[in-house]
CSV table of C-alpha atoms in Angstrom, one decimal:
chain,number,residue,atom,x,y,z
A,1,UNK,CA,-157.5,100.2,43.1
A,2,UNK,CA,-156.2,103.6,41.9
A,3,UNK,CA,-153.9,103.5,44.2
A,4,UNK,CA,-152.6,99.9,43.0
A,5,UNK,CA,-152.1,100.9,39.4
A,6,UNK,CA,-149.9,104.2,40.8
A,7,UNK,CA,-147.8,102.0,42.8
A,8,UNK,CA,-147.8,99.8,39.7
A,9,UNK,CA,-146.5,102.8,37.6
A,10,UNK,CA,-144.2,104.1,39.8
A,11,UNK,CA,-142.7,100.5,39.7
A,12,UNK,CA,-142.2,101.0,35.9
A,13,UNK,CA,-140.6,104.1,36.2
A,14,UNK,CA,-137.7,102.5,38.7
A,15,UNK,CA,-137.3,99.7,36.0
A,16,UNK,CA,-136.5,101.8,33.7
A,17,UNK,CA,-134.0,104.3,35.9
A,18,UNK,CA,-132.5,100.9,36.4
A,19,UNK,CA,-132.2,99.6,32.6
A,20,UNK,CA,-130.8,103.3,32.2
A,21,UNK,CA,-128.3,102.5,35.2
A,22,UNK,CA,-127.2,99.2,32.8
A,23,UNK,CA,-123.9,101.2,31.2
A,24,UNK,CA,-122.7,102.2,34.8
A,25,UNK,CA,-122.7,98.6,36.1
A,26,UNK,CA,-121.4,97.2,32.6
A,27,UNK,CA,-118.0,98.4,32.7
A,28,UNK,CA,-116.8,96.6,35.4
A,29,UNK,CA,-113.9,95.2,33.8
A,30,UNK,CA,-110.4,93.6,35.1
A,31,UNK,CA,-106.8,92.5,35.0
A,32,UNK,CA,-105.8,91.0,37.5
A,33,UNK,CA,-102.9,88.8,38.7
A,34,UNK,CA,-104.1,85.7,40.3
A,35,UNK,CA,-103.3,85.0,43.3
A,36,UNK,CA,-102.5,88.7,44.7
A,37,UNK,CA,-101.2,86.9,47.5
A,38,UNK,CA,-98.8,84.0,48.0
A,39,UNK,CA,-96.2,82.8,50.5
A,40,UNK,CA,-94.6,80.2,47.9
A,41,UNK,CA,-91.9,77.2,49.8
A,42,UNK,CA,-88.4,78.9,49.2
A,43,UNK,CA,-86.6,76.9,46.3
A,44,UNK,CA,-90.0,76.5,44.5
A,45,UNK,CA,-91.6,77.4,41.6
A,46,UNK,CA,-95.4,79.3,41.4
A,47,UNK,CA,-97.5,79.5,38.8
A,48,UNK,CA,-99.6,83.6,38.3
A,49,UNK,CA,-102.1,83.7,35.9
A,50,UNK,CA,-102.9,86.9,34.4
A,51,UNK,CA,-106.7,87.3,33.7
A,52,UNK,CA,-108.6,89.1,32.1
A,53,UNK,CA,-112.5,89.6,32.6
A,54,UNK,CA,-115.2,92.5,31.4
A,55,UNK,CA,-117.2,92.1,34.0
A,56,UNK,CA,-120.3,90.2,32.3
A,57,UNK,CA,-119.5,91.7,29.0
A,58,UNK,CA,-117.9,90.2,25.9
A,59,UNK,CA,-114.7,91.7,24.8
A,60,UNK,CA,-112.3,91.1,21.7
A,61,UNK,CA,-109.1,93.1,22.3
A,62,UNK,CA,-107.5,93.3,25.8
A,63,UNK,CA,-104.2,94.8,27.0
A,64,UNK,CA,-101.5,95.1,29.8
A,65,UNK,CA,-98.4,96.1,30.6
A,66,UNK,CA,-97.2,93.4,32.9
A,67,UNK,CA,-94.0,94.2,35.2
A,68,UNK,CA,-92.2,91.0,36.6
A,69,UNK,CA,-89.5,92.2,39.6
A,70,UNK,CA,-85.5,91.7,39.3
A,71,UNK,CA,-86.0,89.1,42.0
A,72,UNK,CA,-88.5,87.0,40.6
A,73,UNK,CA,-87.0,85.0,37.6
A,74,UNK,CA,-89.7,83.9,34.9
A,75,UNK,CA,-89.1,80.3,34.4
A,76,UNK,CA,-91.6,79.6,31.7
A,77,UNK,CA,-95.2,81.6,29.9
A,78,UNK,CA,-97.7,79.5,28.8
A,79,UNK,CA,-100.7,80.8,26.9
A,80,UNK,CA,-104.2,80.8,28.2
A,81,UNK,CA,-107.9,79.8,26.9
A,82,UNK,CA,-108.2,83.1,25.7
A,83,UNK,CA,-108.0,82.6,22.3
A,84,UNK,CA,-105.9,86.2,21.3
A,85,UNK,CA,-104.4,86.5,18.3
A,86,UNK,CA,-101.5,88.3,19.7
A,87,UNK,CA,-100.4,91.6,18.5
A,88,UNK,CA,-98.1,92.1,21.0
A,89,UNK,CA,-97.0,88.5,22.3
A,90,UNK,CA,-95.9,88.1,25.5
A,91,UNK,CA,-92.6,86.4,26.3
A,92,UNK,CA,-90.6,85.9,29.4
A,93,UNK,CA,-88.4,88.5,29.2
A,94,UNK,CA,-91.5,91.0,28.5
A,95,UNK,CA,-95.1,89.4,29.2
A,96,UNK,CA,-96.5,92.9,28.1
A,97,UNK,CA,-99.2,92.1,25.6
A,98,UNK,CA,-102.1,93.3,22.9
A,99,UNK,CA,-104.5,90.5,22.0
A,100,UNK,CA,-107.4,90.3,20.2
A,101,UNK,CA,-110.2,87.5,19.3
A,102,UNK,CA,-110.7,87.2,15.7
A,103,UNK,CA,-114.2,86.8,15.1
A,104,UNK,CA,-115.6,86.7,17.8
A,105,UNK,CA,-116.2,87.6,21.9
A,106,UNK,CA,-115.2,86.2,24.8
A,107,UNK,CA,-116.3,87.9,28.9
A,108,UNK,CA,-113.7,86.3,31.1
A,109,UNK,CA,-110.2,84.0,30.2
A,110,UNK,CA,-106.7,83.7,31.3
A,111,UNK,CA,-104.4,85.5,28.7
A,112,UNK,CA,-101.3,83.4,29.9
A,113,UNK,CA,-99.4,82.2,33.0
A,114,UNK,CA,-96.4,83.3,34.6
A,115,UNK,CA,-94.1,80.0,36.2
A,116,UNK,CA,-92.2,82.3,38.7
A,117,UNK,CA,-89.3,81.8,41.0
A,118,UNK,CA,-88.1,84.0,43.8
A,119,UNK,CA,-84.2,84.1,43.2
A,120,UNK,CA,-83.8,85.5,47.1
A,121,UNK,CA,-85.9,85.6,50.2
A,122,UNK,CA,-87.3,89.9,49.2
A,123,UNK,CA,-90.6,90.1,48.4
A,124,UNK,CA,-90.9,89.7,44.5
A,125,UNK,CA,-94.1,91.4,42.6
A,126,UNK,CA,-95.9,91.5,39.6
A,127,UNK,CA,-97.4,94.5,38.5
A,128,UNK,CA,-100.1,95.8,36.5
A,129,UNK,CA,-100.9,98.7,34.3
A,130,UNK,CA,-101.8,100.6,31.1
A,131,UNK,CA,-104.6,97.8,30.6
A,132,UNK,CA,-107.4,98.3,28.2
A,133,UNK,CA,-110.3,96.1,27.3
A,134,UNK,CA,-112.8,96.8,24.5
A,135,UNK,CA,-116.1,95.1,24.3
A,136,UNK,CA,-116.8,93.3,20.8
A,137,UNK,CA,-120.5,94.8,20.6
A,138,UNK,CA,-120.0,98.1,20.6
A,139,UNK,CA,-116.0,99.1,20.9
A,140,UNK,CA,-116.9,100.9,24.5
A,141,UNK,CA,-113.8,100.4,27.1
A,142,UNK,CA,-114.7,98.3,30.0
A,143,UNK,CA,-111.7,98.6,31.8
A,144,UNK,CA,-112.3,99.7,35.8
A,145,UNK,CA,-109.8,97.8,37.7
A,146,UNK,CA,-106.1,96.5,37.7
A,147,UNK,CA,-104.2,94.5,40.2
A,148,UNK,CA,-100.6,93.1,40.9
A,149,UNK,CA,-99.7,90.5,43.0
A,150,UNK,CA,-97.3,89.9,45.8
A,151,UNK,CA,-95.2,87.1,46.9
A,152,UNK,CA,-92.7,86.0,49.5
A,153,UNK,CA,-90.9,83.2,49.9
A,154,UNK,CA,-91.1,80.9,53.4
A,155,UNK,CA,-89.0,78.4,54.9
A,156,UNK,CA,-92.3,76.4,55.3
A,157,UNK,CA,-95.3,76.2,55.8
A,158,UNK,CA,-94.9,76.9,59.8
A,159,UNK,CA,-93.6,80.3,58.7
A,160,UNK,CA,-96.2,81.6,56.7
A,161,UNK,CA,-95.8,85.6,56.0
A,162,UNK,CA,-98.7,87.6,56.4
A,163,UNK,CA,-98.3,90.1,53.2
A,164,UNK,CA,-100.5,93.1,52.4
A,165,UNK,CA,-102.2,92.9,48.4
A,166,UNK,CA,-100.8,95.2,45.9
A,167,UNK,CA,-103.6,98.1,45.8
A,168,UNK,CA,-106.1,97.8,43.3
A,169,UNK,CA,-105.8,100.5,40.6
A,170,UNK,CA,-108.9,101.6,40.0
A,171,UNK,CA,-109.8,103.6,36.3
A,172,UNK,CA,-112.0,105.8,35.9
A,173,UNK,CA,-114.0,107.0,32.9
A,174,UNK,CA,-111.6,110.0,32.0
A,175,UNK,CA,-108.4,107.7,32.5
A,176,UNK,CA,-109.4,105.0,30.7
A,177,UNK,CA,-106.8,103.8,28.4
A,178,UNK,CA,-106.6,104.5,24.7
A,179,UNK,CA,-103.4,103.4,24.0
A,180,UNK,CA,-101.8,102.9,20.3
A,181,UNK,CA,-101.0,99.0,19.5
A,182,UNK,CA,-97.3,98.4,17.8
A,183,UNK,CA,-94.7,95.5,18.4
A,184,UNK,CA,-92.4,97.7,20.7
A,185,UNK,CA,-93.5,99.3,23.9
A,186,UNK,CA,-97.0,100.4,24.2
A,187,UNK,CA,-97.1,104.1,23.2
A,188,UNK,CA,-99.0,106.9,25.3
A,189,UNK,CA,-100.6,108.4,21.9
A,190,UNK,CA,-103.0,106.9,19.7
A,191,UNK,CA,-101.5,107.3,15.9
A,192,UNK,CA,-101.0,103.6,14.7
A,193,UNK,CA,-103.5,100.8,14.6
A,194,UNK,CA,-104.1,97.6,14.1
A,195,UNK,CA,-106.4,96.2,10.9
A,196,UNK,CA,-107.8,92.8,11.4
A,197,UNK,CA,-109.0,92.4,7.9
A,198,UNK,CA,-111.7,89.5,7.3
A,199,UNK,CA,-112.0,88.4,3.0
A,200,UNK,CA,-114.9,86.8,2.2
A,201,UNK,CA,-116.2,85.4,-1.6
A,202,UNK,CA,-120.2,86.4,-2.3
A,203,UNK,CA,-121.6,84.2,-0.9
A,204,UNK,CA,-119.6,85.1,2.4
A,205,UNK,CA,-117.1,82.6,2.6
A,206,UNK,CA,-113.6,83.1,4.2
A,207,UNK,CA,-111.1,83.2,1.6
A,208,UNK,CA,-107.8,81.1,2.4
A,209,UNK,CA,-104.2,82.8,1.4
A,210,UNK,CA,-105.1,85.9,0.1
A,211,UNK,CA,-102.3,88.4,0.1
A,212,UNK,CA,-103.1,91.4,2.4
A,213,UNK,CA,-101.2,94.9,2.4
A,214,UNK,CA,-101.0,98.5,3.2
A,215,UNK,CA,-100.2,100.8,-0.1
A,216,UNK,CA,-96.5,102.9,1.5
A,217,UNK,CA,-96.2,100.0,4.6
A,218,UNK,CA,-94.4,97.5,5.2
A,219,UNK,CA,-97.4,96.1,6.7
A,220,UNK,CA,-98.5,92.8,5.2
A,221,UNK,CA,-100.2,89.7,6.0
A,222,UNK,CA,-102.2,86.3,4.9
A,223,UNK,CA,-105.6,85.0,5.3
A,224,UNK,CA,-105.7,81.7,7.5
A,225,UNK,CA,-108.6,79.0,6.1
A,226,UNK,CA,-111.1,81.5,8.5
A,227,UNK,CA,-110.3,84.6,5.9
A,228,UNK,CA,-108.8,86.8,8.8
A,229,UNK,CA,-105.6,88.6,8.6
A,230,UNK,CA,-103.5,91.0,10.8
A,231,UNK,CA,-101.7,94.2,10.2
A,232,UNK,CA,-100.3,95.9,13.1
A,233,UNK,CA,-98.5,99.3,13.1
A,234,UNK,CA,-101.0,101.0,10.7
A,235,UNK,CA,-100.4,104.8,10.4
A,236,UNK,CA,-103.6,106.4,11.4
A,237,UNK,CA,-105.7,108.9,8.7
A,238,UNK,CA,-106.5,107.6,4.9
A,239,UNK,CA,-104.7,104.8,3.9
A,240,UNK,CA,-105.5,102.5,0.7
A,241,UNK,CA,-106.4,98.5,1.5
A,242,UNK,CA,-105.5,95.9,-1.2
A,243,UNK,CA,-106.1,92.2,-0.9
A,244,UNK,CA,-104.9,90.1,-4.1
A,245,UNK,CA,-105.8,86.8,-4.5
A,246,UNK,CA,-105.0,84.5,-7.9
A,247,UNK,CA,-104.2,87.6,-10.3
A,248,UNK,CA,-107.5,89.7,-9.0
A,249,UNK,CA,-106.5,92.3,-6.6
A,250,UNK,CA,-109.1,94.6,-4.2
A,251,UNK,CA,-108.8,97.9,-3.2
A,252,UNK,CA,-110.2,99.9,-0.8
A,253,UNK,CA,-110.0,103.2,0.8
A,254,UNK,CA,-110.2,103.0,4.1
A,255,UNK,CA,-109.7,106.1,7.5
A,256,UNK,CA,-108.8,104.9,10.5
A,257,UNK,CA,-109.4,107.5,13.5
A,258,UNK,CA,-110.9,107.2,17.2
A,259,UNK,CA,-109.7,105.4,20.5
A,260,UNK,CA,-110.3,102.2,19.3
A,261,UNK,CA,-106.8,100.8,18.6
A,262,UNK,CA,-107.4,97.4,17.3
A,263,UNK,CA,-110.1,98.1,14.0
A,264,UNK,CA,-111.7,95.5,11.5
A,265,UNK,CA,-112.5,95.5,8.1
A,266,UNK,CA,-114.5,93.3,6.1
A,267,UNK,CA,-114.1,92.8,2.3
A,268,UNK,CA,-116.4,90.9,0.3
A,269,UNK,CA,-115.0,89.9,-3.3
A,270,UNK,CA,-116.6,92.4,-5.0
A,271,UNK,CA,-118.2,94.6,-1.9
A,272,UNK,CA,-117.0,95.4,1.3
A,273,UNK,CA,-118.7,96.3,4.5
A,274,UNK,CA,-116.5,98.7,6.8
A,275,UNK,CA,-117.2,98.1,10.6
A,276,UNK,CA,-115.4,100.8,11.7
A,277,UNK,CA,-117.4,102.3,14.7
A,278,UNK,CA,-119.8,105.7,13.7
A,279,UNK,CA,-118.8,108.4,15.9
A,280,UNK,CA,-122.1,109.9,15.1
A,281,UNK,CA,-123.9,106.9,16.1
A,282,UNK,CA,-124.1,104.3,19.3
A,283,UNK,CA,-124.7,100.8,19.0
A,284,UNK,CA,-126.3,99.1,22.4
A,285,UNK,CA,-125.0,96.0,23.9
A,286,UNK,CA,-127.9,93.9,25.1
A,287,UNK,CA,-126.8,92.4,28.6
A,288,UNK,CA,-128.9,90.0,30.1
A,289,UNK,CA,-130.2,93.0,33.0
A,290,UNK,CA,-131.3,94.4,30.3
A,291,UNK,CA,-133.5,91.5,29.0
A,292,UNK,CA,-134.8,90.7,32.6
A,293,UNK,CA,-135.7,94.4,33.4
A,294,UNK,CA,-138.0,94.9,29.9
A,295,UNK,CA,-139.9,91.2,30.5
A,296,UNK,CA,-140.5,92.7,34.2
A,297,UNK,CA,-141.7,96.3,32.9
A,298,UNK,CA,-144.1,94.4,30.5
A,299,UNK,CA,-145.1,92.1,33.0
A,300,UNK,CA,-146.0,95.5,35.2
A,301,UNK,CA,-147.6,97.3,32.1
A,302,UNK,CA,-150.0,94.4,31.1
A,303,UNK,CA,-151.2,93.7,34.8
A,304,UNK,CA,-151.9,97.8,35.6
A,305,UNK,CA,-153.8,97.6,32.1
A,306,UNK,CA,-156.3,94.9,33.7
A,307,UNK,CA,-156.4,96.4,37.1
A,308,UNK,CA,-157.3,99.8,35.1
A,309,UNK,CA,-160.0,98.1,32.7
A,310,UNK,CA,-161.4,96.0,36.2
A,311,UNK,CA,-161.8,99.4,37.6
A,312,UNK,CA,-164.0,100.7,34.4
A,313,UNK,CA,-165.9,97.6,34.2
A,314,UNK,CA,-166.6,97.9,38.1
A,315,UNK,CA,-167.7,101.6,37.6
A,316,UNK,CA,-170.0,100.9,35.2
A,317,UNK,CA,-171.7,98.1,37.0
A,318,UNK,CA,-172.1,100.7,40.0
A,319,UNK,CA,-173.3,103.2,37.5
């Protein structure tokens, strides 16, 4: 019976190694361009969807840097089920983009699709790159993959052409983007931001068409009817926060630092509740592996308690 309750031990140990394991699995992130792969008729359109997933994990900001080919001629972008409120918007002449979910999470969508067109009979592609992805929970990058697609046209569907994928970029911790967000081309340092400012009355409800601003920017905005509003191009360091609303105007100091490029801010009329990330502190996601491992380790625990106590009751009886 001793022997049992080890066994049952050691099994609690390897849950545990396991829940610790949770983080390495979690960012498993991706942007891809779907299909990878298409032989489309020559003369017709095709339609790529650019999507985004964090791998089981809810994000609220994603970007990309999405490179159509000369040859390929972008008929028409239609937006996703995604939800972003686009800081960067994508358009057909550059479907680069920065979005972020006001409010809220979301673990897999399509940002947008791509209606392409090969002009000739070369091999047209769509590329992928400088993607970032930031989970809502805890502002962690979730990033590990990016992938392009590749397409050739065909006479019909007799001639089919056997094309090899785009490679999969792969990113690794140390590589993992932390990119500024502005309305031009996404920069390679991190000094501007962009505030997504929520303003709330006491008793925590949004506040519709309150003016917000930036003291020394020209970087102003509106609350919609869910109290959210968007400044993009934020310098980075101390800056002063000020939301007026019928005569009453609030102020706040506020610093923006860190790889997080996309940052929100709360403001309660009267009190405010900054949710910029603690560098000195770490909040945990809770992923559902990490639910199902602790109901196993207590299941484990509880059942080696009664072997144990069996066992005492047993040796007393002998005794």
């Amino acid at each position: 019976m001793r022997s049992k309750i080890l066994k049952q031990l050691l099994l609690v140990l390897v849950l545990f190694v396991l829940a610790g394991l949770n983080d390495v699995f979690a960012a498993g992130g991706s942007i891809r361009a779907v299909p990878s792969v298409l032989n489309p008729t020559s003369g017709e359109s095709f339609d790529v969807d650019i999507v985004v997933n964090g791998g089981g994990v809810a994000f609220n900001t994603a970007k990309a840097s999405i490179t159509v080919a000369s040859n390929l001629e972008v008929r028409d972008l239609i937006l996703g089920n995604c939800g972003f409120s686009f800081v960067v918007t994508p358009t057909t002449s550059n479907p680069s983009f920065v979005g972020a979910v006001l409010g809220g999470g979301i673990d897999s969508c399509t940002a947008f699709t791509l209606k392409l067109k090969l002009k000739d009979a070369n091999t047209g592609t769509v590329t992928v790159s400088d993607g970032s992805i930031v989970a809502s929970s805890d502002h962690s990058q979730l990033i590990s993959v990016m992938q392009g697609g590749i397409y050739q046209a065909q006479k019909n569907q007799q001639h089919a052409v056997n094309l090899t994928p785009l490679p999969v970029i792969a990113v690794s911790p140390s590589s993992k983007s932390t990119n500024s967000v502005t309305n031009g081309p996404i920069q390679t340092e991190l000094n501007e931001y962009t505030l997504l400012v929520t303003y709330l009355d006491a008793n925590e409800h949004p506040i519709y068409g309150a003016k917000v601003s930036i003291a020394n920017s020209p970087a102003t905005g509106t609350t919609d009817y869910n109290g959210h509003a968007v400044l993009a191009g934020i310098q980075s360091g101390v800056n002063t926060l000020n939301v007026q609303k019928n005569n009453k105007n609030v102020s706040e100091i506020i610093s923006l630092s860190g790889s997080n490029p996309v940052v929100s801010f709360s403001i309660k009329d009267g009190a405010t509740t900054n949710s910029l990330p603690n560098p000195g502190l770490t909040n945990i996601a809770v992923t559902p592996l990490m639910i199902i491992v602790g109901i196993i380790i207590v299941a484990v625990i509880a059942e080696a308690v009664i072997l144990f106590l069996a066992e005492g009751k047993t040796d007393r009886i002998d005794l």
